[in-house]
Short mmCIF file of C-alpha atoms in Angstrom, two decimals:
data_model
loop_
_atom_site.label_atom_id
_atom_site.label_comp_id
_atom_site.label_asym_id
_atom_site.label_seq_id
_atom_site.Cartn_x
_atom_site.Cartn_y
_atom_site.Cartn_z
CA MET A 1055 -4.58 -18.80 -15.60
CA PRO A 1056 -6.98 -15.86 -15.11
CA PRO A 1057 -8.23 -15.52 -11.53
CA THR A 1058 -11.71 -16.53 -10.38
CA PHE A 1059 -13.37 -14.07 -7.98
CA GLU A 1060 -15.91 -14.53 -5.20
CA ASP A 1061 -18.74 -14.00 -7.69
CA GLY A 1062 -17.54 -17.13 -9.48
CA LEU A 1063 -16.50 -15.27 -12.63
CA THR A 1064 -13.11 -15.67 -14.27
CA ARG A 1065 -11.42 -12.43 -15.27
CA CYS A 1066 -8.22 -11.33 -16.98
CA ALA A 1067 -5.05 -11.95 -14.97
CA TRP A 1068 -4.31 -8.25 -14.50
CA VAL A 1069 -7.53 -7.56 -12.58
CA THR A 1070 -7.11 -7.01 -8.84
CA ALA A 1071 -9.60 -7.17 -5.99
CA ALA A 1072 -9.95 -3.35 -6.00
CA PRO A 1073 -13.66 -2.73 -6.72
CA ASP A 1074 -13.07 0.24 -9.02
CA TYR A 1075 -10.47 -1.66 -11.03
CA ARG A 1076 -12.77 -4.66 -11.37
CA HIS A 1077 -15.67 -2.42 -12.41
CA TYR A 1078 -13.47 -0.82 -15.06
CA HIS A 1079 -12.51 -4.25 -16.42
CA ASP A 1080 -16.10 -5.49 -16.39
CA THR A 1081 -17.80 -2.47 -17.95
CA GLU A 1082 -15.25 -0.45 -19.95
CA TRP A 1083 -12.05 -2.22 -20.95
CA GLY A 1084 -12.29 -3.40 -24.54
CA MET A 1085 -15.66 -1.82 -25.27
CA PRO A 1086 -15.39 0.11 -28.56
CA LEU A 1087 -15.24 3.90 -28.44
CA GLY A 1088 -16.05 5.88 -31.55
CA THR A 1089 -16.16 9.57 -30.67
CA ASP A 1090 -13.31 12.02 -31.00
CA THR A 1091 -13.62 13.29 -27.43
CA ALA A 1092 -13.68 9.82 -25.86
CA LEU A 1093 -10.67 8.69 -27.86
CA PHE A 1094 -8.74 11.90 -27.23
CA GLU A 1095 -9.39 11.53 -23.51
CA ARG A 1096 -8.15 7.98 -23.58
CA ILE A 1097 -5.00 8.69 -25.56
CA SER A 1098 -4.25 11.57 -23.16
CA LEU A 1099 -4.75 9.42 -20.07
CA GLU A 1100 -2.61 6.66 -21.55
CA GLY A 1101 0.13 9.25 -21.94
CA PHE A 1102 -0.25 10.31 -18.32
CA GLN A 1103 0.00 6.68 -17.25
CA ALA A 1104 3.58 6.34 -18.54
CA GLY A 1105 5.64 5.25 -15.53
CA LEU A 1106 2.56 4.92 -13.32
CA SER A 1107 -0.19 2.34 -12.75
CA TRP A 1108 -3.47 2.55 -14.62
CA LEU A 1109 -5.32 2.37 -11.30
CA THR A 1110 -3.61 5.61 -10.25
CA ILE A 1111 -4.89 7.31 -13.41
CA LEU A 1112 -8.32 5.73 -13.16
CA ARG A 1113 -8.81 7.11 -9.66
CA LYS A 1114 -7.87 10.59 -10.89
CA ARG A 1115 -9.95 10.42 -14.09
CA GLU A 1116 -12.74 12.74 -12.95
CA ALA A 1117 -10.16 15.26 -11.76
CA PHE A 1118 -8.42 15.05 -15.14
CA ARG A 1119 -11.72 15.65 -16.90
CA ALA A 1120 -12.42 18.72 -14.80
CA ALA A 1121 -8.91 20.09 -15.25
CA PHE A 1122 -8.73 19.45 -19.00
CA ALA A 1123 -12.13 20.79 -20.08
CA GLY A 1124 -13.60 17.34 -20.54
CA PHE A 1125 -10.83 16.63 -23.05
CA ASP A 1126 -12.63 18.78 -25.61
CA MET A 1127 -9.94 19.27 -28.25
CA ASP A 1128 -11.17 22.69 -29.37
CA ARG A 1129 -11.26 24.06 -25.83
CA LEU A 1130 -7.85 22.59 -25.02
CA ALA A 1131 -6.36 24.19 -28.12
CA ARG A 1132 -7.17 27.57 -26.56
CA PHE A 1133 -5.32 26.85 -23.31
CA ASP A 1134 -2.37 29.17 -22.68
CA ASN A 1135 0.54 29.46 -20.26
CA THR A 1136 -1.80 30.58 -17.48
CA ASP A 1137 -3.70 27.32 -17.85
CA VAL A 1138 -0.48 25.33 -17.81
CA GLU A 1139 0.57 26.97 -14.55
CA ARG A 1140 -2.87 26.28 -13.10
CA LEU A 1141 -2.57 22.61 -14.03
CA LEU A 1142 0.89 22.39 -12.49
CA GLN A 1143 -0.61 23.57 -9.19
CA ASP A 1144 -3.52 21.11 -9.29
CA ALA A 1145 -2.72 18.34 -6.81
CA SER A 1146 -5.69 16.25 -7.97
CA ILE A 1147 -3.96 15.33 -11.25
CA VAL A 1148 -0.49 14.16 -12.28
CA ARG A 1149 1.59 17.34 -12.33
CA HIS A 1150 4.10 16.52 -15.03
CA ARG A 1151 4.85 19.45 -17.31
CA GLY A 1152 5.89 17.29 -20.24
CA LYS A 1153 2.67 15.29 -20.13
CA ILE A 1154 0.53 18.40 -19.69
CA ASP A 1155 2.27 20.08 -22.61
CA ALA A 1156 1.75 16.91 -24.66
CA VAL A 1157 -2.03 17.00 -24.15
CA LEU A 1158 -2.24 20.61 -25.26
CA ASN A 1159 0.07 20.00 -28.21
CA ASN A 1160 -1.90 16.92 -29.20
CA ALA A 1161 -5.17 18.86 -29.10
CA HIS A 1162 -3.85 21.05 -31.92
CA ARG A 1163 -2.59 17.99 -33.78
CA ALA A 1164 -5.95 16.23 -33.34
CA ILE A 1165 -7.80 19.18 -34.82
CA ALA A 1166 -5.49 19.03 -37.83
CA LEU A 1167 -6.14 15.29 -38.14
CA ARG A 1168 -9.87 15.95 -38.03
CA GLU A 1169 -9.44 18.15 -41.08
CA GLU A 1170 -7.30 15.52 -42.78
CA ALA A 1171 -9.33 12.38 -42.07
CA GLY A 1172 -12.81 13.64 -41.28
CA SER A 1173 -12.44 12.79 -37.59
CA LEU A 1174 -9.79 11.73 -35.14
CA ALA A 1175 -11.78 8.54 -34.57
CA ALA A 1176 -11.78 7.65 -38.26
CA PHE A 1177 -8.01 8.03 -38.43
CA LEU A 1178 -7.30 5.96 -35.32
CA TRP A 1179 -9.66 3.15 -36.27
CA ARG A 1180 -7.89 2.68 -39.60
CA TYR A 1181 -5.16 1.01 -37.57
CA ALA A 1182 -7.34 -1.45 -35.66
CA PRO A 1183 -5.64 -4.88 -35.71
CA PRO A 1184 -7.41 -7.92 -37.17
CA GLU A 1185 -9.43 -10.07 -34.75
CA THR A 1186 -7.26 -12.67 -33.02
CA LEU A 1187 -7.14 -14.52 -29.73
CA PRO A 1188 -4.98 -12.75 -27.14
CA THR A 1189 -1.40 -13.91 -26.85
CA THR A 1190 0.10 -15.38 -23.67
CA PRO A 1191 1.64 -13.36 -22.22
CA VAL A 1192 -0.38 -10.47 -23.63
CA ARG A 1193 1.78 -8.57 -26.12
CA ALA A 1194 2.80 -4.98 -25.46
CA THR A 1195 2.74 -3.79 -29.07
CA CYS A 1196 1.58 -4.95 -32.48
CA PRO A 1197 2.50 -3.96 -36.04
CA GLU A 1198 -0.54 -1.68 -36.19
CA SER A 1199 0.38 0.18 -32.99
CA VAL A 1200 3.90 0.66 -34.34
CA ALA A 1201 2.48 2.03 -37.60
CA LEU A 1202 0.04 4.31 -35.77
CA SER A 1203 2.81 5.63 -33.53
CA LYS A 1204 4.90 6.46 -36.57
CA ALA A 1205 1.95 8.17 -38.27
CA LEU A 1206 1.09 10.30 -35.26
CA LYS A 1207 4.67 11.25 -34.47
CA SER A 1208 5.16 12.34 -38.08
CA ARG A 1209 2.24 14.71 -37.51
CA GLY A 1210 3.75 16.20 -34.35
CA TRP A 1211 2.02 14.17 -31.63
CA LYS A 1212 3.81 13.51 -28.33
CA PHE A 1213 3.67 10.63 -25.81
CA VAL A 1214 2.34 8.27 -28.46
CA GLY A 1215 4.79 5.36 -28.45
CA PRO A 1216 3.76 1.91 -29.74
CA THR A 1217 3.17 0.52 -26.23
CA THR A 1218 0.98 3.46 -25.24
CA LEU A 1219 -1.02 3.09 -28.44
CA TYR A 1220 -1.45 -0.65 -28.04
CA ALA A 1221 -2.86 0.01 -24.56
CA LEU A 1222 -5.22 2.48 -26.26
CA MET A 1223 -6.27 -0.20 -28.74
CA GLN A 1224 -6.93 -2.69 -25.94
CA ALA A 1225 -8.94 -0.22 -23.89
CA THR A 1226 -11.07 1.20 -26.70
CA GLY A 1227 -12.10 -2.00 -28.43
CA MET A 1228 -9.79 -1.82 -31.42
CA VAL A 1229 -8.61 -5.24 -30.28
CA ASN A 1230 -10.22 -7.72 -27.88
CA ASP A 1231 -7.49 -8.77 -25.47
CA HIS A 1232 -9.73 -10.21 -22.78
CA ALA A 1233 -8.36 -13.65 -21.92
CA ALA A 1234 -9.89 -16.54 -23.83
CA ASP A 1235 -11.62 -17.76 -20.66
CA CYS A 1236 -12.46 -14.32 -19.24
CA ALA A 1237 -16.18 -14.06 -18.53
CA TYR A 1238 -16.33 -10.71 -20.33
CA ARG A 1239 -14.61 -11.65 -23.58
CA ASN A 1240 -17.83 -12.61 -25.35
CA ALA A 1241 -19.58 -9.39 -24.33
CA VAL A 1242 -16.75 -7.35 -25.80
CA HIS A 1243 -16.79 -9.49 -28.94
CA ALA A 1244 -20.52 -8.83 -29.35
CA ALA A 1245 -20.05 -5.09 -28.82
CA ARG A 1246 -17.25 -4.98 -31.38
CA THR A 1247 -19.35 -6.95 -33.87
CA ALA A 1248 -22.25 -4.50 -33.53
CA PHE A 1249 -19.97 -1.45 -33.64
CA THR A 1250 -19.72 0.61 -36.83
CA ARG A 1251 -16.18 1.83 -37.23
CA PRO A 1252 -15.87 5.60 -37.70
CA GLY A 1253 -15.12 6.37 -41.32
CA ALA A 1254 -15.57 2.73 -42.33
CA GLY A 1255 -14.91 2.33 -46.01
CA ASN A 1256 -13.43 5.79 -46.41
CA ALA A 1257 -9.78 4.77 -46.40
CA PRO A 1258 -7.67 1.68 -46.95
CA ARG A 1259 -6.00 -0.11 -44.06
CA PRO A 1260 -2.37 0.92 -43.58
CA ALA A 1261 0.23 -1.45 -44.93
#
């Protein structure tokens, strides 16, 4: 059963008492994102999270933004070996060469996808799962995250496994996985209902 906090509100079971984690759950998690930069940031941070806690990444998010040019894909595509070495010396971020290289590689791949699909956001949102109640326990993947992982990997993306991409879907409003009795589920549902999907109507849903 989701926990009830001192404010009397019931939240998802994964939420802790840490104020910044609770604020993230209450104001960001599940709210739909529709811009290329916001989605590229999130997919990059999900990649950095692999093997770590999301709270660790969340507390370093501003440092990541500063280090990675605000996750602007065009600026990142111009990073060179000097930038990589600078990032590896930056103690305010996660200094993992493979993950750093993946962000820079994926910036190039995202630009190519923008040419292919009109925007990175339009491509990613094609794979949004249908609206359902969250499972118990919450699933780690779905058929759409598996399909998206395959599509991105075939285009040269790195650190984009099905679990990472399902976490992306949960965080960016492609699916509403707030618990059925979470106080914030309805707010996310309303935001998703009002949201216009990028590229809506421009491409069929993947099989």
